[in-house]
């Protein structure tokens, strides 16, 4: 009973966010997000401490004061993501081209024009939902993505409805049908976008990430191998302006030799390296508030 009550409370709070924040003037929403972020940061809860621990791996020479400043900036960036996301359905399509500036956009355009299908892999940097809205609104390209099933189920339904309202096709992460659907979209020349810096299954690939072993999804590399699609990492960040910036990285090509496992490992490592380059340049915009590295996961299991 208590669990169901908590689920209903969480769902209601998110519902208030979607209903209320999108009605606020943009400066008011920005100010509210910053106040919430600073309040959460000062409480020093588990998520903030985990973020700080993760950032310590990204910036290993940072002093305790520097880490605290980074985690505060990280929480502000995280809440900016939420404030923007709540407001995205009310934004005019033309703004997506104005509010997002993507370096090497031509790489993505040329890959789409090739007709091979494109897999874009992103980490939890800045606002990946805004990047998706940019793809639909600015490039005019609908795409398919996968979402982690959230509890309560009504909350997951809210997320799906919200993202579909932006022009995305959203598949649940659980269940074996998602991979097949993604492959069909790619074989027809479509675009698939996947947040891929944290593995949510037991089939992830171990990679070296900032000097320690982490596990990342094999899906992007497997899809590229099986369908012939172009695999492109992308990284995002916020600047000092209201705009969001990003970069489309060069294609991660399928190795000419090796087993499927060896090819998948090499490609996933290349994606992880691209993620690391973007995260190291803008660590405050990496919204990783969960355990990621294997030794952290093993420590929790003990």
Tab-separated table of C-alpha atoms in Angstrom:
chain	number	residue	atom	x	y	z
A	1	UNK	CA	0.000	0.000	0.000
A	2	UNK	CA	2.794	2.430	0.941
A	3	UNK	CA	4.567	1.759	-2.356
A	4	UNK	CA	1.423	2.470	-4.370
A	5	UNK	CA	0.855	5.687	-2.432
A	6	UNK	CA	4.426	6.798	-3.118
A	7	UNK	CA	4.016	5.998	-6.822
A	8	UNK	CA	0.882	8.123	-6.969
A	9	UNK	CA	2.672	10.984	-5.192
A	10	UNK	CA	5.625	10.884	-7.598
A	11	UNK	CA	3.290	10.805	-10.589
A	12	UNK	CA	1.289	13.731	-9.207
A	13	UNK	CA	4.439	15.814	-8.658
A	14	UNK	CA	5.624	15.231	-12.218
A	15	UNK	CA	2.142	16.064	-13.453
A	16	UNK	CA	2.276	19.366	-11.583
A	17	UNK	CA	5.644	20.052	-13.164
A	18	UNK	CA	4.351	19.530	-16.692
A	19	UNK	CA	1.149	21.472	-16.028
A	20	UNK	CA	2.681	24.322	-14.046
A	21	UNK	CA	6.205	25.019	-15.292
A	22	UNK	CA	5.228	25.277	-18.958
A	23	UNK	CA	2.883	28.145	-18.041
A	24	UNK	CA	5.639	30.159	-16.364
A	25	UNK	CA	7.486	32.920	-18.230
A	26	UNK	CA	10.880	31.595	-19.279
A	27	UNK	CA	12.927	33.755	-16.817
A	28	UNK	CA	10.703	32.588	-13.959
A	29	UNK	CA	11.186	28.935	-14.933
A	30	UNK	CA	14.961	29.434	-15.062
A	31	UNK	CA	14.994	31.062	-11.628
A	32	UNK	CA	12.786	28.347	-10.148
A	33	UNK	CA	15.031	25.617	-11.507
A	34	UNK	CA	18.099	27.235	-9.974
A	35	UNK	CA	16.432	27.582	-6.579
A	36	UNK	CA	15.366	23.934	-6.572
A	37	UNK	CA	18.860	22.831	-7.659
A	38	UNK	CA	20.576	24.834	-4.927
A	39	UNK	CA	18.174	23.513	-2.305
A	40	UNK	CA	18.822	19.913	-3.353
A	41	UNK	CA	22.573	20.511	-3.498
A	42	UNK	CA	22.698	21.991	0.020
A	43	UNK	CA	20.851	18.968	1.421
A	44	UNK	CA	23.771	16.734	0.277
A	45	UNK	CA	21.527	13.758	-0.416
A	46	UNK	CA	22.570	10.466	-2.019
A	47	UNK	CA	22.144	11.720	-5.582
A	48	UNK	CA	24.317	14.778	-4.986
A	49	UNK	CA	27.010	12.711	-3.284
A	50	UNK	CA	26.935	10.183	-6.135
A	51	UNK	CA	27.230	12.963	-8.696
A	52	UNK	CA	30.226	14.334	-6.805
A	53	UNK	CA	31.816	10.885	-6.646
A	54	UNK	CA	31.338	10.431	-10.394
A	55	UNK	CA	32.775	13.867	-11.112
A	56	UNK	CA	35.835	12.986	-9.018
A	57	UNK	CA	36.670	10.342	-11.640
A	58	UNK	CA	36.180	12.791	-14.495
A	59	UNK	CA	38.296	15.504	-12.841
A	60	UNK	CA	40.689	13.457	-10.682
A	61	UNK	CA	42.920	16.400	-9.748
A	62	UNK	CA	40.033	18.544	-8.507
A	63	UNK	CA	40.188	19.815	-4.939
A	64	UNK	CA	37.248	19.186	-2.579
A	65	UNK	CA	36.188	22.803	-3.109
A	66	UNK	CA	36.319	22.385	-6.884
A	67	UNK	CA	34.256	19.187	-6.692
A	68	UNK	CA	31.615	20.892	-4.583
A	69	UNK	CA	31.435	23.744	-7.072
A	70	UNK	CA	31.155	21.267	-9.942
A	71	UNK	CA	28.390	19.312	-8.232
A	72	UNK	CA	26.456	22.524	-7.556
A	73	UNK	CA	26.821	23.513	-11.212
A	74	UNK	CA	25.836	19.959	-12.125
A	75	UNK	CA	22.610	20.133	-10.143
A	76	UNK	CA	21.789	23.484	-11.736
A	77	UNK	CA	22.407	21.962	-15.161
A	78	UNK	CA	20.233	18.971	-14.259
A	79	UNK	CA	17.353	21.187	-13.152
A	80	UNK	CA	17.776	23.297	-16.282
A	81	UNK	CA	17.185	20.082	-18.209
A	82	UNK	CA	13.928	19.509	-16.363
A	83	UNK	CA	12.698	23.098	-16.660
A	84	UNK	CA	13.432	23.086	-20.399
A	85	UNK	CA	11.839	19.685	-20.869
A	86	UNK	CA	8.633	20.736	-19.125
A	87	UNK	CA	8.431	23.732	-21.477
A	88	UNK	CA	9.447	22.026	-24.738
A	89	UNK	CA	5.909	21.097	-25.883
A	90	UNK	CA	4.932	24.790	-25.762
A	91	UNK	CA	7.909	26.041	-27.790
A	92	UNK	CA	7.570	27.017	-31.444
A	93	UNK	CA	9.376	24.673	-33.831
A	94	UNK	CA	11.481	27.494	-35.257
A	95	UNK	CA	13.152	27.936	-31.873
A	96	UNK	CA	14.763	24.526	-31.998
A	97	UNK	CA	17.037	25.702	-34.802
A	98	UNK	CA	17.736	28.921	-32.941
A	99	UNK	CA	18.296	27.470	-29.477
A	100	UNK	CA	20.534	24.557	-30.496
A	101	UNK	CA	23.877	25.034	-32.218
A	102	UNK	CA	25.411	21.750	-33.398
A	103	UNK	CA	29.027	21.601	-34.542
A	104	UNK	CA	29.664	19.349	-37.557
A	105	UNK	CA	25.949	19.054	-38.248
A	106	UNK	CA	26.942	18.219	-41.814
A	107	UNK	CA	28.166	14.779	-40.669
A	108	UNK	CA	24.646	13.889	-39.555
A	109	UNK	CA	23.008	15.372	-42.641
A	110	UNK	CA	25.337	13.466	-44.970
A	111	UNK	CA	24.757	10.220	-43.069
A	112	UNK	CA	20.987	10.655	-43.327
A	113	UNK	CA	21.274	11.418	-47.032
A	114	UNK	CA	23.196	8.166	-47.588
A	115	UNK	CA	20.015	6.151	-46.951
A	116	UNK	CA	21.869	3.650	-44.744
A	117	UNK	CA	20.051	4.646	-41.578
A	118	UNK	CA	21.740	6.438	-38.672
A	119	UNK	CA	22.248	5.550	-35.011
A	120	UNK	CA	23.104	8.567	-32.857
A	121	UNK	CA	24.483	7.600	-29.437
A	122	UNK	CA	24.473	10.229	-26.676
A	123	UNK	CA	25.491	10.393	-23.017
A	124	UNK	CA	23.423	12.060	-20.286
A	125	UNK	CA	24.822	15.484	-21.184
A	126	UNK	CA	22.765	18.703	-21.105
A	127	UNK	CA	19.309	18.169	-22.674
A	128	UNK	CA	19.006	15.159	-24.964
A	129	UNK	CA	15.252	15.772	-25.294
A	130	UNK	CA	15.973	19.234	-26.709
A	131	UNK	CA	18.467	17.629	-29.098
A	132	UNK	CA	15.705	15.280	-30.209
A	133	UNK	CA	13.311	18.171	-30.723
A	134	UNK	CA	16.052	19.876	-32.762
A	135	UNK	CA	16.342	16.809	-35.010
A	136	UNK	CA	12.596	16.774	-35.626
A	137	UNK	CA	11.977	20.512	-35.805
A	138	UNK	CA	15.192	21.777	-37.417
A	139	UNK	CA	16.299	18.849	-39.549
A	140	UNK	CA	12.755	17.696	-40.253
A	141	UNK	CA	13.679	14.094	-39.411
A	142	UNK	CA	11.472	11.978	-37.106
A	143	UNK	CA	13.296	9.348	-35.097
A	144	UNK	CA	12.877	6.373	-32.830
A	145	UNK	CA	14.269	6.040	-29.328
A	146	UNK	CA	14.040	3.756	-26.317
A	147	UNK	CA	12.950	4.823	-22.829
A	148	UNK	CA	13.591	3.141	-19.510
A	149	UNK	CA	10.391	1.923	-17.922
A	150	UNK	CA	9.658	4.124	-14.935
A	151	UNK	CA	7.570	3.505	-11.864
A	152	UNK	CA	4.744	4.180	-11.493
A	153	UNK	CA	3.534	3.046	-14.934
A	154	UNK	CA	1.508	6.245	-15.244
A	155	UNK	CA	4.761	8.225	-15.011
A	156	UNK	CA	6.248	6.200	-17.867
A	157	UNK	CA	3.104	6.903	-19.883
A	158	UNK	CA	3.565	10.630	-19.233
A	159	UNK	CA	7.132	10.491	-20.513
A	160	UNK	CA	6.089	8.595	-23.631
A	161	UNK	CA	3.227	10.984	-24.378
A	162	UNK	CA	5.505	13.980	-23.812
A	163	UNK	CA	8.254	12.715	-26.125
A	164	UNK	CA	5.797	11.587	-28.770
A	165	UNK	CA	4.277	15.080	-28.698
A	166	UNK	CA	7.710	16.311	-29.826
A	167	UNK	CA	7.721	13.933	-32.792
A	168	UNK	CA	9.614	10.978	-31.341
A	169	UNK	CA	8.645	7.310	-31.575
A	170	UNK	CA	9.298	5.878	-28.107
A	171	UNK	CA	9.780	2.161	-27.405
A	172	UNK	CA	9.958	0.685	-23.888
A	173	UNK	CA	13.388	-0.597	-22.896
A	174	UNK	CA	12.063	-3.871	-21.527
A	175	UNK	CA	10.962	-6.602	-23.848
A	176	UNK	CA	12.707	-8.143	-26.852
A	177	UNK	CA	10.723	-6.303	-29.529
A	178	UNK	CA	12.584	-2.991	-29.242
A	179	UNK	CA	15.776	-4.132	-30.984
A	180	UNK	CA	13.854	-5.593	-33.921
A	181	UNK	CA	11.812	-2.424	-34.347
A	182	UNK	CA	14.945	-0.273	-34.241
A	183	UNK	CA	16.590	-2.481	-36.858
A	184	UNK	CA	13.565	-2.146	-39.157
A	185	UNK	CA	13.614	1.640	-38.827
A	186	UNK	CA	17.303	1.714	-39.721
A	187	UNK	CA	16.953	-0.611	-42.702
A	188	UNK	CA	14.367	1.791	-44.107
A	189	UNK	CA	16.889	4.637	-43.795
A	190	UNK	CA	15.523	6.049	-40.551
A	191	UNK	CA	17.121	7.755	-37.558
A	192	UNK	CA	17.537	6.098	-34.155
A	193	UNK	CA	18.758	8.074	-31.125
A	194	UNK	CA	19.897	6.247	-27.983
A	195	UNK	CA	21.198	7.524	-24.654
A	196	UNK	CA	24.058	5.072	-24.221
A	197	UNK	CA	26.425	5.875	-21.356
A	198	UNK	CA	24.781	3.610	-18.783
A	199	UNK	CA	23.890	-0.029	-19.292
A	200	UNK	CA	20.434	-1.082	-18.134
A	201	UNK	CA	20.839	-4.784	-18.891
A	202	UNK	CA	23.183	-7.666	-18.202
A	203	UNK	CA	24.447	-7.666	-21.790
A	204	UNK	CA	26.484	-4.478	-21.664
A	205	UNK	CA	30.042	-4.088	-22.907
A	206	UNK	CA	32.884	-3.365	-20.508
A	207	UNK	CA	34.838	-0.273	-21.526
A	208	UNK	CA	37.631	1.826	-20.122
A	209	UNK	CA	36.024	5.089	-19.044
A	210	UNK	CA	38.165	7.728	-17.369
A	211	UNK	CA	40.667	5.075	-16.328
A	212	UNK	CA	38.251	2.576	-14.758
A	213	UNK	CA	35.921	-0.097	-16.076
A	214	UNK	CA	32.293	0.754	-16.774
A	215	UNK	CA	29.575	-1.091	-18.666
A	216	UNK	CA	27.824	0.532	-21.621
A	217	UNK	CA	25.046	-0.744	-23.913
A	218	UNK	CA	25.972	-2.939	-26.847
A	219	UNK	CA	22.875	-1.857	-28.793
A	220	UNK	CA	24.320	0.994	-30.887
A	221	UNK	CA	27.247	-1.113	-32.119
A	222	UNK	CA	25.090	-4.195	-32.757
A	223	UNK	CA	22.520	-2.188	-34.692
A	224	UNK	CA	25.236	-0.681	-36.891
A	225	UNK	CA	26.707	-4.126	-37.577
A	226	UNK	CA	23.418	-5.846	-38.328
A	227	UNK	CA	21.813	-3.139	-40.458
A	228	UNK	CA	24.762	-1.312	-42.039
A	229	UNK	CA	23.652	1.936	-40.371
A	230	UNK	CA	26.033	4.792	-39.654
A	231	UNK	CA	26.937	5.025	-35.943
A	232	UNK	CA	27.554	8.601	-34.801
A	233	UNK	CA	28.346	9.627	-31.206
A	234	UNK	CA	27.091	13.062	-30.191
A	235	UNK	CA	27.842	15.182	-27.136
A	236	UNK	CA	26.000	18.226	-25.786
A	237	UNK	CA	26.671	21.076	-23.390
A	238	UNK	CA	25.284	24.342	-22.100
A	239	UNK	CA	27.136	27.607	-22.555
A	240	UNK	CA	26.807	31.002	-20.915
A	241	UNK	CA	23.789	31.803	-23.094
A	242	UNK	CA	20.297	30.262	-23.186
A	243	UNK	CA	21.432	28.170	-26.159
A	244	UNK	CA	22.505	24.545	-26.022
A	245	UNK	CA	25.536	23.448	-27.983
A	246	UNK	CA	26.673	20.104	-29.264
A	247	UNK	CA	28.950	18.193	-31.542
A	248	UNK	CA	28.374	15.344	-33.973
A	249	UNK	CA	31.456	13.128	-33.778
A	250	UNK	CA	32.891	11.203	-36.741
A	251	UNK	CA	31.417	7.833	-37.659
A	252	UNK	CA	32.388	4.813	-35.591
A	253	UNK	CA	33.022	2.285	-38.332
A	254	UNK	CA	32.598	-1.468	-38.077
A	255	UNK	CA	36.061	-3.121	-37.854
A	256	UNK	CA	37.040	-5.148	-40.890
A	257	UNK	CA	38.193	-8.154	-38.864
A	258	UNK	CA	37.301	-9.907	-35.609
A	259	UNK	CA	34.341	-11.733	-34.153
A	260	UNK	CA	31.040	-9.997	-33.562
A	261	UNK	CA	31.924	-9.681	-29.874
A	262	UNK	CA	35.324	-8.180	-30.677
A	263	UNK	CA	33.788	-5.735	-33.141
A	264	UNK	CA	31.092	-4.739	-30.663
A	265	UNK	CA	33.664	-4.163	-27.919
A	266	UNK	CA	35.891	-2.040	-30.161
A	267	UNK	CA	32.979	0.071	-31.389
A	268	UNK	CA	31.515	0.586	-27.913
A	269	UNK	CA	34.944	1.651	-26.649
A	270	UNK	CA	35.135	4.200	-29.477
A	271	UNK	CA	31.728	5.552	-28.473
A	272	UNK	CA	32.868	5.724	-24.825
A	273	UNK	CA	35.984	7.648	-25.892
A	274	UNK	CA	33.839	10.189	-27.756
A	275	UNK	CA	31.591	10.530	-24.698
A	276	UNK	CA	34.642	11.029	-22.463
A	277	UNK	CA	35.933	13.842	-24.652
A	278	UNK	CA	32.651	15.729	-24.368
A	279	UNK	CA	32.191	15.036	-20.660
A	280	UNK	CA	35.745	16.086	-19.772
A	281	UNK	CA	35.212	19.422	-21.530
A	282	UNK	CA	31.894	20.086	-19.750
A	283	UNK	CA	31.713	17.872	-16.642
A	284	UNK	CA	29.119	20.105	-14.992
A	285	UNK	CA	26.607	19.152	-17.709
A	286	UNK	CA	26.899	15.390	-17.192
A	287	UNK	CA	23.776	14.298	-15.332
A	288	UNK	CA	25.024	10.999	-13.945
A	289	UNK	CA	23.462	10.743	-10.505
A	290	UNK	CA	23.676	6.933	-10.392
A	291	UNK	CA	26.473	4.410	-9.940
A	292	UNK	CA	28.228	3.698	-13.218
A	293	UNK	CA	31.666	2.154	-12.707
A	294	UNK	CA	31.863	-1.536	-11.907
A	295	UNK	CA	33.799	-1.131	-8.682
A	296	UNK	CA	31.063	1.216	-7.407
A	297	UNK	CA	28.415	-1.338	-8.340
A	298	UNK	CA	30.388	-4.140	-6.652
A	299	UNK	CA	30.791	-2.018	-3.528
A	300	UNK	CA	27.016	-1.588	-3.314
A	301	UNK	CA	26.475	-5.343	-3.750
A	302	UNK	CA	28.719	-6.246	-0.819
